[in-house]
Tab-separated table of C-alpha atoms and ligand atoms in Angstrom:
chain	number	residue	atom	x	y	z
T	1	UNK	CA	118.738	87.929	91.122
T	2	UNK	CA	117.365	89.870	87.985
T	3	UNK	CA	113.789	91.127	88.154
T	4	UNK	CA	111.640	93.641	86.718
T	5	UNK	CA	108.879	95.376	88.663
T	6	UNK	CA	107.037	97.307	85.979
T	7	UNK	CA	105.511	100.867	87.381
T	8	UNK	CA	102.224	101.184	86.723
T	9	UNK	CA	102.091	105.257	86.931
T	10	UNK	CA	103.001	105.029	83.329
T	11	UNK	CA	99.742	102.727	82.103
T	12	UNK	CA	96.758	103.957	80.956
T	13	UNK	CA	94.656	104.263	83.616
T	14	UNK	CA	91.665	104.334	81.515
T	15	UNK	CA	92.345	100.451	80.412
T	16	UNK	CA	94.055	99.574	83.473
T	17	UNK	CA	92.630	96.057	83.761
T	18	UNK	CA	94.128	95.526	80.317
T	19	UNK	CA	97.967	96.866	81.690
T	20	UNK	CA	97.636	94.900	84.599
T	21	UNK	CA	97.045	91.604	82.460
T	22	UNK	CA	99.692	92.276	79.913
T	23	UNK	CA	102.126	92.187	83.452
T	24	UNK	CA	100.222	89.057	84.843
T	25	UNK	CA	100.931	87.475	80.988
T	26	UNK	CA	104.519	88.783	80.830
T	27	UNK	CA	107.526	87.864	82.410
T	28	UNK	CA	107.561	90.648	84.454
T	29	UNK	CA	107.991	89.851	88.699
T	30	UNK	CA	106.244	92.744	90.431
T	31	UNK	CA	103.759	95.179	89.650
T	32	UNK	CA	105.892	98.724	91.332
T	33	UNK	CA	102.615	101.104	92.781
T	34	UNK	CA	103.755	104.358	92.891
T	35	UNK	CA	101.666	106.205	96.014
T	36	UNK	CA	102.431	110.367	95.705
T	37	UNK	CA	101.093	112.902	98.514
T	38	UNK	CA	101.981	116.051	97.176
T	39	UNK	CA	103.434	116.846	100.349
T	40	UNK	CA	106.647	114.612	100.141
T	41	UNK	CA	106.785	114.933	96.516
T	42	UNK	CA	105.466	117.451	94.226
T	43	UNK	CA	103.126	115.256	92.499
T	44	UNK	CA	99.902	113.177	93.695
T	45	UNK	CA	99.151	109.779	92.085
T	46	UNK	CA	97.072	106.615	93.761
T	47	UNK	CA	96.359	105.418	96.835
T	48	UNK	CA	94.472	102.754	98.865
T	49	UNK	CA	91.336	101.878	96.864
T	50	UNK	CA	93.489	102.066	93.549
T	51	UNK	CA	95.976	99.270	94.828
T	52	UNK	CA	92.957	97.263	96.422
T	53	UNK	CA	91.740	97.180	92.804
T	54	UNK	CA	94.828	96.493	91.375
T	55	UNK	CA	94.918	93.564	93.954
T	56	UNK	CA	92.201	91.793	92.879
T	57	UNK	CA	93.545	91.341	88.937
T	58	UNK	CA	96.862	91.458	89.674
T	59	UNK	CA	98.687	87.596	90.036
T	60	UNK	CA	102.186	88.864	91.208
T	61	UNK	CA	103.711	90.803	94.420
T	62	UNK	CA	103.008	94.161	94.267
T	63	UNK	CA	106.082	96.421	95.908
T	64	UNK	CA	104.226	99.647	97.205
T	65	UNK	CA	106.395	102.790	96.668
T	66	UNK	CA	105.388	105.114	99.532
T	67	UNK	CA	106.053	109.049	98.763
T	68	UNK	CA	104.193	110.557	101.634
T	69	UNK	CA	105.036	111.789	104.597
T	70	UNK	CA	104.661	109.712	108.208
T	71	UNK	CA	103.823	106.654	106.067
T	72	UNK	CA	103.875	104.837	109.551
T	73	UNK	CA	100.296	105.889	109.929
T	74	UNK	CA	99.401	103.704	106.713
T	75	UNK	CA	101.376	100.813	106.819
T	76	UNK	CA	98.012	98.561	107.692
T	77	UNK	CA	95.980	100.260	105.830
T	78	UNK	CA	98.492	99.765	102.405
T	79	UNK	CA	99.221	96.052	103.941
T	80	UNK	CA	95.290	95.159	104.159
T	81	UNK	CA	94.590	96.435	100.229
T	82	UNK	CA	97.211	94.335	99.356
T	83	UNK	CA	100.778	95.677	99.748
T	84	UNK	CA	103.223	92.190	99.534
T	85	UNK	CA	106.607	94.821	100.028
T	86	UNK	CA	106.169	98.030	101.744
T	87	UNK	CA	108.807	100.735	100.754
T	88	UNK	CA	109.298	104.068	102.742
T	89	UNK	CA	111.769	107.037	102.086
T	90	UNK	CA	114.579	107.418	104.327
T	91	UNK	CA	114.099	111.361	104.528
T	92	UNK	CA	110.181	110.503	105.743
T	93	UNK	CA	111.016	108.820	108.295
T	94	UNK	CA	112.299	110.035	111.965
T	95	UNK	CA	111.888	106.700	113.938
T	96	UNK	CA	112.794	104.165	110.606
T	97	UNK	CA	113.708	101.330	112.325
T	98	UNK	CA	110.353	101.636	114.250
T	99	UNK	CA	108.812	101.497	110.911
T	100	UNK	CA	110.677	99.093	109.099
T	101	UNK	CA	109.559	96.727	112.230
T	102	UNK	CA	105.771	97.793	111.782
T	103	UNK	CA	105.834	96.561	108.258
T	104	UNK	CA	107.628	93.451	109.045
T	105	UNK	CA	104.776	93.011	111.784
T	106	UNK	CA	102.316	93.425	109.336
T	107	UNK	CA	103.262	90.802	107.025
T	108	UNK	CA	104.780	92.774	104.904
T	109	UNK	CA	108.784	92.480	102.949
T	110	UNK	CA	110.355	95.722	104.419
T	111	UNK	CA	111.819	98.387	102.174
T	112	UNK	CA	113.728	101.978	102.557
T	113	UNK	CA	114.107	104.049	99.955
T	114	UNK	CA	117.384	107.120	99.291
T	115	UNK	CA	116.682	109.956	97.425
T	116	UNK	CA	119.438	110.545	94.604
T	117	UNK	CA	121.256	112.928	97.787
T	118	UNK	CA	121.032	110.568	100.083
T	119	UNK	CA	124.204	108.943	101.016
T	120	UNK	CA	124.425	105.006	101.396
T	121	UNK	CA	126.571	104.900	104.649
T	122	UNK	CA	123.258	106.016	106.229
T	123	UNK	CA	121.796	103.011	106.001
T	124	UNK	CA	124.699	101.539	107.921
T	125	UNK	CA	122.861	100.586	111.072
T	126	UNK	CA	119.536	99.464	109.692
T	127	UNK	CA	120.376	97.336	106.418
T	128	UNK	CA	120.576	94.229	108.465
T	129	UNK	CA	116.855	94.817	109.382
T	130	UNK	CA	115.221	95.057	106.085
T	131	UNK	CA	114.573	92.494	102.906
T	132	UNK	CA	115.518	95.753	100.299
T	133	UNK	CA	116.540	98.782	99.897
T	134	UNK	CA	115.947	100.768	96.777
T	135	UNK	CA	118.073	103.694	95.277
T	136	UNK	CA	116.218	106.334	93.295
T	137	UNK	CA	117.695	107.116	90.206
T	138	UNK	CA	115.523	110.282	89.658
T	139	UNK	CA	114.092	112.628	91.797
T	140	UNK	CA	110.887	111.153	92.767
T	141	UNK	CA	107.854	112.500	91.876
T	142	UNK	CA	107.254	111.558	88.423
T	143	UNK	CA	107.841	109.229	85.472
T	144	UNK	CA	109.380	110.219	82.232
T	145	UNK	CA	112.998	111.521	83.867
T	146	UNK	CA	116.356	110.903	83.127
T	147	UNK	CA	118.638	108.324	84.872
T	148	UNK	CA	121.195	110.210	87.414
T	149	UNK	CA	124.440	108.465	86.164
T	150	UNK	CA	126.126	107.764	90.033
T	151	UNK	CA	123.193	106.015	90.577
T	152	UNK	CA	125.435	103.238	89.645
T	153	UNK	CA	128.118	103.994	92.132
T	154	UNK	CA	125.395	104.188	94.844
T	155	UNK	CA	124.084	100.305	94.159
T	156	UNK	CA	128.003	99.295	94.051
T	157	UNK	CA	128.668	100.898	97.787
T	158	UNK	CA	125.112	99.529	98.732
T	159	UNK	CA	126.225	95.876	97.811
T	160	UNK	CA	129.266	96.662	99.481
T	161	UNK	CA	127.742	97.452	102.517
T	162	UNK	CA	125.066	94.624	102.386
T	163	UNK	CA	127.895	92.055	102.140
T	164	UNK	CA	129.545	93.723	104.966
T	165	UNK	CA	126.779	93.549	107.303
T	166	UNK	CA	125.746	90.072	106.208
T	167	UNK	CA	122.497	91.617	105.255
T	168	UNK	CA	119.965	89.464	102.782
T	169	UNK	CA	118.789	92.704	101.593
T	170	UNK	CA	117.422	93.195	98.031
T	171	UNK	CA	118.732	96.074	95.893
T	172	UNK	CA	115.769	97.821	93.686
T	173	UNK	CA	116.842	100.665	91.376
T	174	UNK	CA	114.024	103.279	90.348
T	175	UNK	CA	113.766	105.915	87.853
T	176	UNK	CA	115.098	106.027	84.334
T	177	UNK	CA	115.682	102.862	83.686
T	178	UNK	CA	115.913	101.117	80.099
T	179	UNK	CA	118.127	99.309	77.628
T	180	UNK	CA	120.651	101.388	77.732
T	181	UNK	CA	121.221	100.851	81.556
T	182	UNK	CA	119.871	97.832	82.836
T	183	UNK	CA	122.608	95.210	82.284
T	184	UNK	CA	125.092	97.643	83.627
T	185	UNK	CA	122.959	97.851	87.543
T	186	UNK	CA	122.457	94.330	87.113
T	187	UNK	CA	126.012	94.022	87.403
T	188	UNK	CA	126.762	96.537	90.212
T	189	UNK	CA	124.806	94.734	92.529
T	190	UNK	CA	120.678	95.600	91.600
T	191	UNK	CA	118.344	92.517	92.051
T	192	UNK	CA	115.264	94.496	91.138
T	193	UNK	CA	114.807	97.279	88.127
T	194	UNK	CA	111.334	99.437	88.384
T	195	UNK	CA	110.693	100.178	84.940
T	196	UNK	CA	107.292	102.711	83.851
T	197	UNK	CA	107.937	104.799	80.772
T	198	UNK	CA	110.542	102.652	78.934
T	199	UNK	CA	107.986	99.859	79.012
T	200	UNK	CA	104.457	101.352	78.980
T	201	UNK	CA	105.381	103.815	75.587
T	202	UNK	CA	107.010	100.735	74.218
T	203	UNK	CA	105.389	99.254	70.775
T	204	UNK	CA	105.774	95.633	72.546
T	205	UNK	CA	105.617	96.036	76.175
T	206	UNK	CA	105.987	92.108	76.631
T	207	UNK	CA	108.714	92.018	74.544
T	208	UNK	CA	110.489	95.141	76.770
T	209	UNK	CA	110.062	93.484	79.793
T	210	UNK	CA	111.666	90.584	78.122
T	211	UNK	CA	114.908	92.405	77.049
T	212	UNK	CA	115.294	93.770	80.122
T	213	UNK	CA	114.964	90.751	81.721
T	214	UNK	CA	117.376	89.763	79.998
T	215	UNK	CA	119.908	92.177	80.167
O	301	LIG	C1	109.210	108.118	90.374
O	301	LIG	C2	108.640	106.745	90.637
O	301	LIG	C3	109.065	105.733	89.653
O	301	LIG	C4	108.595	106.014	88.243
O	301	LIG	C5	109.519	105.312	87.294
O	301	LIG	O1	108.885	108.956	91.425
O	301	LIG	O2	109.045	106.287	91.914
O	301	LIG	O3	108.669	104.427	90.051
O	301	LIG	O4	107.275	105.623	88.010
O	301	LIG	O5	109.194	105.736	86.025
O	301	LIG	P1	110.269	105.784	84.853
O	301	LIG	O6	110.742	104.384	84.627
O	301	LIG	O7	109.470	106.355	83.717
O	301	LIG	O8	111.385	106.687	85.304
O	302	LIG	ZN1	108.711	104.119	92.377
């Protein structure tokens, strides 16, 4: 599978209507929310009434990036404005199989996210139990950063492991991504690429979503 899931930390929020119809136009899959806390990560983006709003325009899933700590305590709350996939970090998350079956209660697809340290053979005993998992390929925290090269090497052991476990789960790669990378995690294993800076600062964002796309 090959899809794009644009992030929308990198559009101008002050024509965001206009951003999120240029994705609803394009051939883009997902709109990618990006929800910071300033706690988990040093940064603080969007939250709730932001991806209610975003709901309303937008015509395609949106996958809900959650950088906070306990996300448990939100997972209605993100599901009711909205949320289609619900993504929490690994490191946030003490009781994650708990949470990955809260979201899938909810209605939700069910997501967990590694940090560029976090090893893949940790997910060994819960990548049956969700639809994705996504490997950061920056630091999270903020767009605009440069891709951590064995980010590859972490999507090839992840597809290893997802074939070994029989799992259906999705592979998302975040951070860094453009031209210069995409075709390459497309063929280690990635299903889903979150792009934000590569496409927003492009001259023809349509036309950037369509290369990678195709890549
Ligand atoms: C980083 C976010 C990413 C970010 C990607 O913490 O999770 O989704 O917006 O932006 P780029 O593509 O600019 O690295
Ligand atoms: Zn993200």
């Amino acid at each position: 599978m090959k899809l794009i899931a644009p992030s929308l930390l990198s559009a101008d929020f002050t024509c965001l209507a206009r951003d999120i119809e240029m994705i609803n136009r394009s051939e883009a899959d997902w709109f990618h929310l990006d929800v910071m806390d300033g706690v988990f990560v040093p940064n603080i983006s969007f939250g709730i009434p932001v991806i209610e709003a975003v709901r309303r325009l937008a015509t395609k899933p949106l996958d809900v990036h959650l950088m906070i700590v306990q996300p448990e305590k939100y997972i209605d709350a993100f599901r009711r404005a909205g949320a289609d996939i619900i993504n929490v970090h690994y490191e946030a998350s003490t009781h994650l199989h708990r949470t990955i079956e809260a979201i899938r209660a909810s209605g939700a697809k069910a997501a967990v996210t590694l940090n560029p340290h976090t090893p893949v053979h940790l997910l060994e005993n819960i990548i049956a139990d969700v639809d994705m998992a996504l490997v950061m390929s920056v630091n999270p925290g903020f767009g605009g950063q440069k891709f951590i090269q064995n980010s590859t090497e972490k999507v090839k052991r992840l597809k290893e492991l997802i074939l070994q476990k029989n799992s259906a789960s999705l592979i998302e790669v975040d951070g860094g991504v453009d031209s210069s990378n995409a075709a390459t995690l497309f063929a280690a294993g990635a299903d889903v690429l979150v792009s934000g800076s590569y496409i927003f600062k492009s001259t023809d964002t349509e036309q950037t979503i369509r290369e990678l796309k195709g890549s």
